[in-house]
Amino acid sequence: MLAASRARASYWEDSESRGQRRPTSGFSSVGFMEMMDGFKVGGGPAKGSEADNTRISRFRCDVEQLRAHLTETRRGFINPRSVYQAYWDGITTLALAYTATVTPFEVGLGLETKLNVLFYVNTAINIIFVMDIIWQFFLPVPDKEGNLVRSHYKIACKYLRGWFAMDLFTVLPFDSLQLMGALPTDGACGDSTGMLLKAVRIVRVARLLKLLRVLRASRIVTRWQSQLNLSSTTQSLFTAWFAFIILVHWLACLWALMPQLQNSWRDEPLVIAALEERVLRDPTCDACLCAGDRASEACSSPCLTPCEIEVAANVTHSNEAHVHMMESWMCRASTDGLLPSDFVDKPYTVWLSALMVALMAMLGGTSVVYPTNDYEYSFFMVIFIIAAFAFAWVQGVIISALTTGNPDAIAFRTNLDALNYMMDDQFFPPALKSRVREFYLRTRTMAKRQRYIDLIDSTLSAQLRHDTKVTITAGIFKAVWWLQQCEHAFLEELSMQLERESFAADEYIKSLTFDGEARMYIIVSGIASRGGAFFTSGMSWGDIILASPLLRDTRPAKTLGYCEVVSLTRSGLEKVVKAFPASAGEIRLAGLKLATRRSILLISSYIKYKKTKKASTAAEGETGGMTADEGGLLSV
């Protein structure tokens, strides 16, 4: 029955969060209200009456109708807060990480498409994103007011107008189409017009558009934002560094892709004709030429052979050094010994070299591999522009984290500087300056806690304010003996009445407020003495449970060092205890015990006093030479 009540309450909250009105038909709340009226304080429903049985039956009927209504309204939808959605978000996050790292490496380094482990993993990743597209049609999304939309038609319309086109394009199976021959994979031989080569380049660039999948991460982060136990500063730093690393990786892969996109001397018709003529005259000339549909061995490397460089220089009326510089950066690096001659078969080595170039470009420097042709100059200019903004953004995030990442530390340093300036301006003596600074430095923790309270009061709702303050002050009453038998809910409410204070060494902590109200103190940190007794962390004093002021011990305590305390006034106690009769009875009983002990001690002290001092006047006989307050104590 309790579970059913909770389910009903959960439904009301869910309905209100969606901006829906509570159902007014289908079931009645009369049975529930009557059922609640039938409960006794501290027990269940009254037993044995026919009316009670009727109320129970009507309540059960209401619960069953409510369950049916909940099932109907949530049928066909995926709960965005369910554990299944969390698991699916984790799977898609791993798939996005794979796409952001492996896909640009695969395309940029020109890895051959064939049936291997990489192909099957890519296919599995593609299937995950296809399933995610279907998943989106059943996932309630928030509207402009933040309420979840629970209509298949509205969800579909919103998705089709938004992310659907991009999501659909990124799942096109380029790998499978290339493997089946539907898309070109090589434009070397039999491509007299160069159209096949252009098609190959377009396919390679199109495969990079899979990186648009990374934009899906924004939807996942939106769902996870309330669950991430990270400060905004930490999230900003993580985002900046992650984006910087991914950007360097992408630029390195693009730099490795450049040789595949730029034209080669082998693609020039005049050079091809000159090479064919040269091979006929000089059989020792090693050149990349097609014999029918077969390519020569020189075509296994994208770099020009010495014979090809010589022929290209003669055709273009330039020197061989210029022709060599117009080659791709990989060929130049291979000639200079920076890459192995078989670098085509070593993509990881090529990626490391490209990564160094991209990193140096991002940091504003140059590597041993530098641009020498129009394609590379254009690419480097784009890199420098992107790097300028990216690096400035990362620097801004880091500076912001250092300056605003810890608001408590910033406020503490600002106030310390203000205190130092004030003491210098007012010519404080050095000893007093030292005491002020020592006290302020010791109050850092308390000031931070106090700012937490101010922050809670200004930002949270009433219930959240209560819950957070209770969490902060949990366990504060463990050492107060007369509160040990009180209700937990009472202690939670009582903790809302606490006030924090701090005292420097050799200061007095008064047991009464300025208007004479009794106060109880609990030491949070430090040590104090009172009446020959020492009080350390967790210990308390203050007779706020005694109704008679004459029975209270109002002696002040003296701090033996820096002390942080929390205090509770008698009025704060009375304000809360009214709503908790059981706790009020425990406190009254504790107060009676304490008052009895105090009365016995006072009477004993009075008898001892009478034995040691003779009465001199009639008035002294009535009061025993005591003060008016001491005489009043006897009357108690």
XYZ file of C-alpha atoms in Angstrom:
636
model
C 0.000 0.000 0.000
C 2.852 2.344 0.795
C 4.437 1.532 -2.572
C 1.168 2.322 -4.289
C 0.961 5.660 -2.519
C 4.491 6.490 -3.615
C 3.668 5.497 -7.161
C 0.679 7.810 -7.083
C 2.753 10.688 -5.735
C 5.395 10.031 -8.380
C 2.731 10.234 -11.065
C 1.507 13.612 -9.806
C 5.057 14.971 -9.863
C 5.611 13.565 -13.340
C 2.353 15.051 -14.600
C 3.153 18.471 -13.188
C 6.670 18.366 -14.658
C 5.094 17.794 -18.092
C 2.711 20.680 -17.625
C -0.289 18.322 -17.630
C -3.331 18.619 -15.447
C -4.109 15.928 -12.920
C -6.696 13.461 -14.146
C -10.170 14.322 -12.965
C -11.842 11.172 -14.197
C -11.155 7.483 -14.319
C -10.702 7.162 -10.556
C -11.645 9.104 -7.458
C -9.465 10.368 -4.639
C -12.307 10.125 -2.135
C -11.365 6.585 -1.198
C -7.780 7.630 -0.614
C -8.744 10.567 1.608
C -11.152 8.475 3.610
C -8.497 5.814 3.944
C -6.084 8.369 5.349
C -8.714 9.569 7.783
C -9.029 6.007 9.033
C -5.389 5.856 10.096
C -4.521 6.408 13.729
C -1.489 8.277 15.012
C 1.394 5.830 15.158
C -0.615 2.899 13.761
C -2.557 1.516 10.833
C -6.252 1.681 10.034
C -8.816 0.829 12.628
C -9.722 -2.834 12.399
C -12.997 -4.631 12.457
C -15.428 -2.034 11.079
C -17.266 -2.473 7.802
C -16.616 1.163 6.858
C -12.876 0.593 7.152
C -13.047 -2.435 4.863
C -15.008 -0.403 2.338
C -12.420 2.381 2.400
C -9.610 -0.138 1.892
C -11.402 -1.684 -1.083
C -12.028 1.701 -2.688
C -8.408 2.698 -2.149
C -7.157 -0.507 -3.782
C -9.452 0.124 -6.727
C -8.039 3.641 -7.098
C -4.483 2.285 -7.041
C -5.225 -0.285 -9.739
C -6.810 2.372 -11.958
C -3.820 4.627 -11.379
C -1.414 1.865 -12.367
C -3.384 1.216 -15.536
C -3.347 4.930 -16.357
C 0.429 5.142 -15.820
C 1.019 2.112 -18.029
C -1.133 3.579 -20.792
C 0.477 7.032 -20.784
C 4.041 5.646 -20.808
C 3.524 2.852 -23.303
C 5.810 3.044 -26.320
C 8.273 5.521 -24.777
C 11.779 5.215 -23.365
C 12.302 6.794 -19.978
C 15.215 9.255 -20.439
C 16.125 8.769 -16.752
C 16.055 4.972 -16.821
C 19.075 2.726 -16.413
C 18.582 1.468 -19.975
C 19.013 4.984 -21.335
C 22.161 5.388 -19.245
C 23.575 2.148 -20.681
C 22.695 3.213 -24.211
C 24.329 6.608 -23.687
C 27.468 4.797 -22.571
C 27.462 2.634 -25.705
C 26.957 5.596 -28.042
C 29.658 7.547 -26.194
C 32.162 4.763 -26.863
C 31.052 4.682 -30.496
C 31.525 8.454 -30.756
C 35.001 8.204 -29.230
C 35.881 5.556 -31.813
C 34.537 7.738 -34.618
C 36.431 10.815 -33.418
C 39.772 8.987 -33.273
C 39.831 6.013 -35.661
C 37.781 7.361 -38.576
C 40.055 10.354 -39.357
C 43.099 8.088 -38.987
C 41.621 5.550 -41.394
C 40.687 8.149 -44.004
C 43.699 10.424 -43.576
C 46.262 7.628 -43.840
C 44.429 6.085 -46.797
C 43.942 2.636 -45.272
C 42.695 0.163 -47.845
C 39.078 -0.960 -47.542
C 39.016 -4.746 -47.242
C 37.483 -7.504 -45.153
C 39.454 -7.222 -41.930
C 38.886 -6.421 -38.264
C 38.648 -2.695 -38.992
C 35.859 -3.268 -41.519
C 33.790 -5.346 -39.096
C 34.279 -2.836 -36.271
C 33.210 0.005 -38.578
C 30.120 -1.985 -39.539
C 29.255 -2.563 -35.864
C 29.676 1.149 -35.127
C 27.416 1.962 -38.067
C 24.759 -0.426 -36.738
C 24.910 1.285 -33.336
C 24.207 4.668 -34.909
C 21.388 3.236 -37.043
C 19.812 1.865 -33.867
C 20.305 5.254 -32.233
C 18.319 6.896 -35.045
C 15.429 4.506 -34.359
C 15.881 5.078 -30.615
C 15.327 8.821 -31.014
C 11.750 8.309 -32.255
C 10.783 6.778 -28.883
C 12.711 9.082 -26.571
C 10.673 11.926 -24.982
C 12.404 15.267 -25.461
C 11.917 18.547 -23.590
C 9.971 21.342 -25.227
C 10.722 25.070 -24.969
C 9.383 25.169 -21.398
C 11.466 22.160 -20.372
C 8.501 19.758 -20.157
C 8.892 16.292 -21.670
C 6.933 15.749 -24.884
C 5.086 12.403 -24.768
C 3.608 12.320 -28.252
C 5.080 10.105 -30.971
C 3.949 12.534 -33.653
C 5.535 15.570 -31.976
C 8.743 13.683 -31.172
C 9.056 12.506 -34.786
C 8.362 15.975 -36.199
C 10.934 17.592 -33.946
C 13.571 14.986 -34.793
C 12.900 15.082 -38.539
C 13.213 18.871 -38.541
C 16.398 18.751 -36.477
C 19.106 16.108 -36.276
C 17.600 13.420 -38.524
C 19.156 14.495 -41.849
C 22.645 14.727 -40.386
C 22.280 11.460 -38.462
C 21.057 9.672 -41.586
C 23.919 10.937 -43.751
C 26.553 9.837 -41.244
C 25.382 6.203 -41.351
C 25.767 5.796 -45.123
C 27.883 2.612 -45.571
C 30.747 3.967 -47.687
C 32.987 1.044 -46.696
C 30.488 -1.581 -47.797
C 29.715 0.251 -51.044
C 33.410 0.467 -51.887
C 33.890 -3.199 -51.081
C 30.977 -4.153 -53.352
C 32.368 -1.974 -56.158
C 29.544 0.554 -56.084
C 32.053 3.298 -55.244
C 35.530 3.696 -56.768
C 38.572 2.747 -54.729
C 41.453 3.520 -57.112
C 41.978 5.884 -60.010
C 45.351 4.756 -61.240
C 44.905 2.976 -64.576
C 42.231 3.206 -67.229
C 41.272 6.719 -66.125
C 42.015 8.731 -69.226
C 39.772 11.657 -68.295
C 40.684 11.832 -64.596
C 37.017 11.555 -63.559
C 37.642 8.358 -61.625
C 40.422 10.009 -59.649
C 38.129 12.908 -58.772
C 35.434 10.464 -57.668
C 37.913 8.682 -55.404
C 38.861 11.977 -53.765
C 35.212 12.918 -53.251
C 34.505 9.571 -51.579
C 37.464 10.031 -49.243
C 36.280 13.469 -48.191
C 32.689 12.209 -47.825
C 33.854 9.506 -45.432
C 35.238 12.243 -43.201
C 31.718 13.598 -42.816
C 31.152 10.744 -40.379
C 32.829 13.060 -37.895
C 29.527 14.947 -37.755
C 28.428 12.133 -35.467
C 30.471 13.798 -32.742
C 27.771 16.464 -32.555
C 25.540 13.828 -30.978
C 27.667 14.155 -27.874
C 25.882 17.416 -27.058
C 22.612 15.521 -26.568
C 24.275 12.997 -24.272
C 26.000 15.696 -22.230
C 22.656 17.489 -21.816
C 21.140 14.340 -20.297
C 24.185 13.715 -18.101
C 24.658 17.278 -16.891
C 22.709 16.871 -13.660
C 24.494 13.577 -12.912
C 28.063 14.798 -13.421
C 29.681 15.402 -10.053
C 32.134 17.932 -11.509
C 32.430 21.656 -11.049
C 31.843 23.894 -14.045
C 35.529 24.836 -13.958
C 36.615 21.199 -14.129
C 34.161 20.547 -16.953
C 35.470 23.568 -18.874
C 39.091 22.477 -18.435
C 38.293 18.921 -19.495
C 36.334 20.144 -22.521
C 39.105 22.536 -23.574
C 41.897 19.977 -23.318
C 39.848 17.241 -24.961
C 38.899 19.569 -27.825
C 42.521 20.670 -28.214
C 43.817 17.088 -28.387
C 41.094 16.012 -30.818
C 41.728 19.077 -32.989
C 45.465 18.338 -33.176
C 44.663 14.723 -34.103
C 42.227 15.808 -36.815
C 44.661 18.334 -38.276
C 47.377 15.678 -38.323
C 45.057 13.329 -40.208
C 44.119 16.103 -42.642
C 47.814 16.845 -43.176
C 48.299 13.145 -43.961
C 45.315 13.304 -46.335
C 46.806 16.172 -48.347
C 49.016 13.979 -50.608
C 45.941 11.947 -51.570
C 44.016 15.053 -52.630
C 46.674 17.067 -54.445
C 47.538 16.492 -58.101
C 50.639 14.554 -59.049
C 53.000 15.059 -61.974
C 51.830 11.645 -63.115
C 48.358 13.086 -63.720
C 49.584 15.700 -66.228
C 48.842 14.613 -69.846
C 52.049 16.171 -71.212
C 54.151 14.405 -68.602
C 52.409 11.087 -69.324
C 53.080 11.442 -73.060
C 56.702 12.394 -72.454
C 57.167 9.430 -70.110
C 55.744 6.998 -72.664
C 58.114 8.348 -75.292
C 61.063 8.214 -72.877
C 60.341 4.600 -71.910
C 60.287 3.592 -75.584
C 63.689 5.216 -76.127
C 65.183 4.237 -72.747
C 63.980 0.913 -71.278
C 65.946 1.627 -68.073
C 63.605 4.543 -67.249
C 61.500 3.448 -64.268
C 58.142 5.208 -64.625
C 54.551 4.638 -63.510
C 52.707 3.771 -66.721
C 49.656 1.634 -67.445
C 50.073 -1.314 -69.784
C 46.481 -2.078 -70.637
C 44.826 -2.293 -67.231
C 48.044 -3.169 -65.390
C 50.304 -0.666 -63.688
C 54.071 -0.839 -63.532
C 55.954 -1.499 -60.312
C 56.794 2.206 -59.951
C 53.090 2.889 -59.283
C 53.332 1.131 -55.901
C 54.845 4.342 -54.502
C 53.214 7.781 -54.799
C 56.647 9.410 -55.143
C 58.289 10.167 -58.479
C 61.264 8.158 -59.620
C 64.434 9.992 -60.735
C 63.473 9.384 -64.373
C 60.009 10.860 -63.805
C 61.494 13.917 -62.086
C 63.844 14.474 -65.027
C 61.049 14.149 -67.597
C 58.705 16.452 -65.631
C 61.457 19.074 -65.349
C 62.041 18.971 -69.112
C 58.330 19.212 -69.908
C 57.714 22.140 -67.527
C 61.011 23.841 -68.402
C 62.032 23.943 -64.735
C 64.759 22.351 -62.669
C 64.530 18.998 -60.931
C 64.668 20.593 -57.462
C 61.478 22.514 -58.212
C 59.732 19.358 -59.400
C 60.795 17.582 -56.213
C 59.497 20.443 -54.047
C 56.141 20.259 -55.830
C 55.730 16.676 -54.662
C 53.808 15.833 -51.494
C 55.411 16.338 -48.098
C 55.597 12.571 -47.590
C 57.816 12.142 -50.642
C 60.089 14.995 -49.579
C 60.315 13.568 -46.043
C 61.146 10.131 -47.473
C 63.904 11.608 -49.658
C 65.330 13.521 -46.671
C 65.300 10.397 -44.527
C 62.517 11.603 -42.204
C 60.227 8.784 -43.357
C 61.137 5.275 -44.517
C 60.989 4.521 -48.222
C 58.086 2.128 -47.624
C 56.076 4.686 -45.612
C 52.920 3.648 -47.479
C 52.940 0.437 -45.440
C 53.660 2.231 -42.144
C 50.670 4.509 -41.438
C 51.453 4.898 -37.732
C 54.904 6.332 -38.515
C 53.366 8.754 -40.996
C 50.738 9.776 -38.423
C 53.394 10.558 -35.804
C 55.230 12.775 -38.275
C 51.988 14.523 -39.232
C 51.069 14.903 -35.560
C 54.313 16.747 -34.865
C 53.653 19.090 -37.793
C 50.090 19.800 -36.591
C 51.177 20.322 -32.981
C 53.937 22.749 -33.939
C 51.528 24.613 -36.188
C 48.992 24.864 -33.342
C 51.686 26.277 -31.060
C 52.847 28.769 -33.676
C 56.068 27.018 -34.693
C 57.302 24.997 -37.655
C 58.562 21.449 -37.916
C 61.314 19.937 -40.070
C 58.508 19.158 -42.524
C 57.270 22.423 -43.978
C 55.011 23.473 -46.888
C 56.539 23.960 -50.341
C 53.602 23.968 -52.775
C 50.299 25.770 -53.179
C 48.211 23.022 -51.578
C 50.371 22.878 -48.487
C 50.671 26.655 -48.156
C 46.879 26.964 -48.260
C 46.482 24.201 -45.707
C 49.018 25.755 -43.350
C 47.273 29.135 -43.514
C 44.006 27.466 -42.516
C 45.786 25.634 -39.694
C 47.311 28.841 -38.358
C 43.939 30.605 -38.371
C 42.251 27.704 -36.573
C 45.170 27.388 -34.179
C 45.041 31.068 -33.264
C 41.417 30.806 -32.139
C 41.747 27.343 -30.572
C 44.872 28.149 -28.599
C 43.429 31.480 -27.449
C 40.285 29.661 -26.301
C 42.289 27.073 -24.350
C 44.377 29.813 -22.747
C 41.213 31.705 -21.852
C 39.702 28.635 -20.190
C 42.878 28.024 -18.182
C 43.117 31.660 -17.090
C 39.435 31.667 -16.189
C 39.917 28.509 -14.129
C 42.832 30.064 -12.270
C 41.044 33.359 -11.609
C 37.438 32.257 -11.048
C 37.697 28.499 -10.565
C 37.678 28.752 -6.766
C 35.411 31.647 -5.736
C 36.042 31.015 -2.036
C 39.800 31.346 -2.440
C 39.358 34.502 -4.504
C 37.056 36.087 -1.917
C 39.429 35.049 0.869
C 42.462 36.621 -0.812
C 40.513 39.775 -1.642
C 39.390 40.249 1.960
C 42.890 39.523 3.262
C 44.333 42.192 0.989
C 41.625 44.608 2.135
C 42.433 43.897 5.789
C 46.149 44.441 5.203
C 45.468 47.715 3.417
C 43.130 48.849 6.205
C 45.675 48.047 8.931
C 48.454 49.846 7.067
C 46.244 52.839 6.414
C 45.212 53.074 10.083
C 48.746 52.464 11.410
C 47.907 49.334 13.411
C 50.691 48.164 15.736
C 52.522 45.040 14.496
C 51.203 42.866 17.330
C 47.591 43.707 16.486
C 48.233 43.157 12.785
C 49.548 39.710 13.565
C 46.506 38.860 15.693
C 44.095 40.074 13.012
C 45.805 38.105 10.257
C 46.048 34.981 12.391
C 42.356 35.129 13.236
C 41.320 35.746 9.637
C 43.465 32.905 8.347
C 41.891 30.547 10.888
C 38.350 31.582 9.914
C 38.795 30.520 6.296
C 36.886 27.263 6.694
C 34.058 28.854 8.660
C 33.724 31.696 6.146
C 33.485 29.147 3.357
C 30.715 27.282 5.176
C 28.881 30.538 5.798
C 29.053 31.399 2.098
C 27.584 27.979 1.384
C 24.566 28.898 3.494
C 24.168 32.221 1.678
C 24.492 30.428 -1.660
C 21.866 27.872 -0.669
C 19.437 30.560 0.482
C 19.750 32.508 -2.771
C 19.633 29.675 -5.318
C 17.605 26.684 -4.091
C 13.965 25.936 -3.401
C 12.593 25.648 0.124
C 12.789 21.846 0.283
C 16.261 21.734 -1.271
C 17.422 24.435 1.141
C 16.249 22.251 3.999
C 17.854 19.073 2.650
C 21.226 20.661 1.885
C 21.489 22.437 5.234
C 20.623 19.231 7.066
C 23.385 17.448 5.148
C 25.922 20.150 6.043
C 25.067 20.080 9.757
C 24.626 16.298 10.034
C 25.988 14.852 13.282
C 26.387 18.216 15.021
C 24.175 17.146 17.967
C 25.946 13.863 18.758
C 27.535 15.249 21.943
C 24.383 16.955 23.320
C 23.144 14.465 25.898
C 19.558 15.670 26.137
C 19.003 15.326 22.373
C 20.037 11.681 22.037
C 16.497 10.299 22.409
C 14.831 12.869 20.142
C 13.371 12.157 16.729
C 15.609 12.381 13.686
C 13.176 14.706 11.934
C 13.264 17.019 14.952
C 17.067 17.145 14.865
C 16.946 17.964 11.161
C 14.624 20.901 11.771
C 16.640 22.008 14.798
C 19.821 22.119 12.718
C 18.198 24.839 10.619
C 18.311 27.160 13.661
C 22.069 26.911 14.184
C 24.378 29.887 13.782
C 28.137 29.755 13.235
C 30.602 31.965 15.080
C 34.348 32.108 15.545
C 36.513 33.490 18.340
C 40.176 34.351 18.611
C 42.418 33.153 21.422
C 41.742 34.494 24.947
C 38.253 35.739 24.067
C 35.123 35.144 26.166
C 32.110 33.277 24.827
C 29.087 34.601 26.675
C 26.262 32.243 27.559
C 23.624 34.946 27.157
C 22.729 37.099 24.186
C 22.574 40.882 24.425
C 18.882 40.692 25.331
C 19.522 38.072 28.049
C 18.397 35.010 26.123
C 20.067 31.703 26.965
C 22.364 30.187 24.362
C 23.890 26.737 23.873
C 27.296 26.362 22.213
C 28.830 23.356 20.460
C 32.518 23.482 19.598
C 33.284 22.609 15.981
C 37.037 23.123 16.258
C 39.371 24.495 18.900
C 39.401 24.320 22.695
C 37.813 26.430 25.444
C 37.632 26.350 29.241
C 34.683 27.073 31.512
C 34.559 26.684 35.268
C 37.749 24.645 35.327
C 36.496 22.220 32.651
C 37.921 21.977 29.149
C 35.717 21.734 26.074
C 37.036 20.316 22.799
C 35.546 19.556 19.393
C 32.016 18.151 19.673
C 31.450 19.172 23.313
C 28.715 21.612 24.359
C 27.488 23.828 27.195
C 24.490 26.060 27.814
C 21.316 25.496 29.850
C 18.656 26.415 27.290
C 16.397 23.553 28.448
C 15.943 25.136 31.911
C 12.904 27.373 32.123
C 14.065 29.213 35.249
C 16.899 31.690 34.583
C 18.005 31.291 38.214
C 18.993 27.659 37.661
C 21.126 28.311 34.583
C 24.887 28.397 34.691
C 25.654 31.633 32.851
C 29.398 31.688 33.371
C 31.247 32.567 30.138
C 33.773 30.285 28.495
C 37.258 31.405 27.544
C 38.955 30.292 24.358
C 42.445 28.829 24.651
C 43.062 29.267 20.934
C 41.051 29.849 17.812
C 37.564 28.382 18.267
C 34.763 27.785 15.812
C 31.372 27.122 17.388
C 27.729 26.741 16.468
C 25.093 28.226 18.747
C 21.416 27.624 19.402
C 19.138 29.992 21.312
C 16.278 28.951 23.569
C 13.791 30.707 21.286
C 15.105 28.678 18.325
C 14.576 25.492 20.333
C 11.043 26.497 21.326
C 10.213 27.384 17.728
C 10.980 23.877 16.495
C 9.937 21.705 19.450
C 6.280 22.753 19.215
C 5.795 20.567 16.143
C 7.341 17.455 17.747
C 5.442 16.390 20.892
C 7.548 13.268 21.452
C 10.797 15.227 21.393
C 9.232 17.928 23.553
C 8.489 15.298 26.203
C 12.076 14.025 26.127
C 13.437 17.564 26.462
C 11.064 18.376 29.355
C 12.173 15.214 31.150
C 15.842 16.111 30.610
C 15.172 19.650 31.839
C 13.479 18.316 34.971
C 16.451 16.075 35.742
C 18.895 18.932 35.231
C 16.790 21.329 37.323
C 16.642 18.774 40.152
C 20.411 18.376 40.180
C 20.921 22.128 40.062
C 18.467 22.690 42.941
C 20.211 20.094 45.125
C 23.570 21.712 44.416
C 22.236 25.168 45.217
C 20.641 24.049 48.472
C 23.806 22.222 49.467
C 25.873 25.310 48.714
C 23.451 27.459 50.700
C 23.648 25.173 53.765
C 27.428 25.236 53.671
C 27.321 28.987 53.335
C 25.012 29.332 56.365
C 27.321 27.228 58.530
C 30.351 29.365 57.765
C 28.830 32.839 58.017
C 26.954 34.320 60.888
C 23.833 36.361 60.396
C 24.391 40.010 61.417
C 21.003 41.551 60.659
C 17.428 40.456 60.236
C 17.716 40.971 56.491
C 20.869 38.945 56.492
C 18.978 36.269 58.373
C 16.480 36.029 55.551
C 19.042 35.981 52.799
C 22.050 34.758 54.719
C 24.144 37.707 53.572
C 23.644 36.584 49.996
C 22.855 38.780 47.071
C 19.346 39.169 45.746
C 20.043 36.623 43.014
C 21.404 34.114 45.528
C 18.379 34.585 47.703
C 16.202 34.023 44.696
C 18.005 30.770 44.026
C 16.980 29.545 47.477
C 13.355 30.370 46.738
C 13.524 27.979 43.821
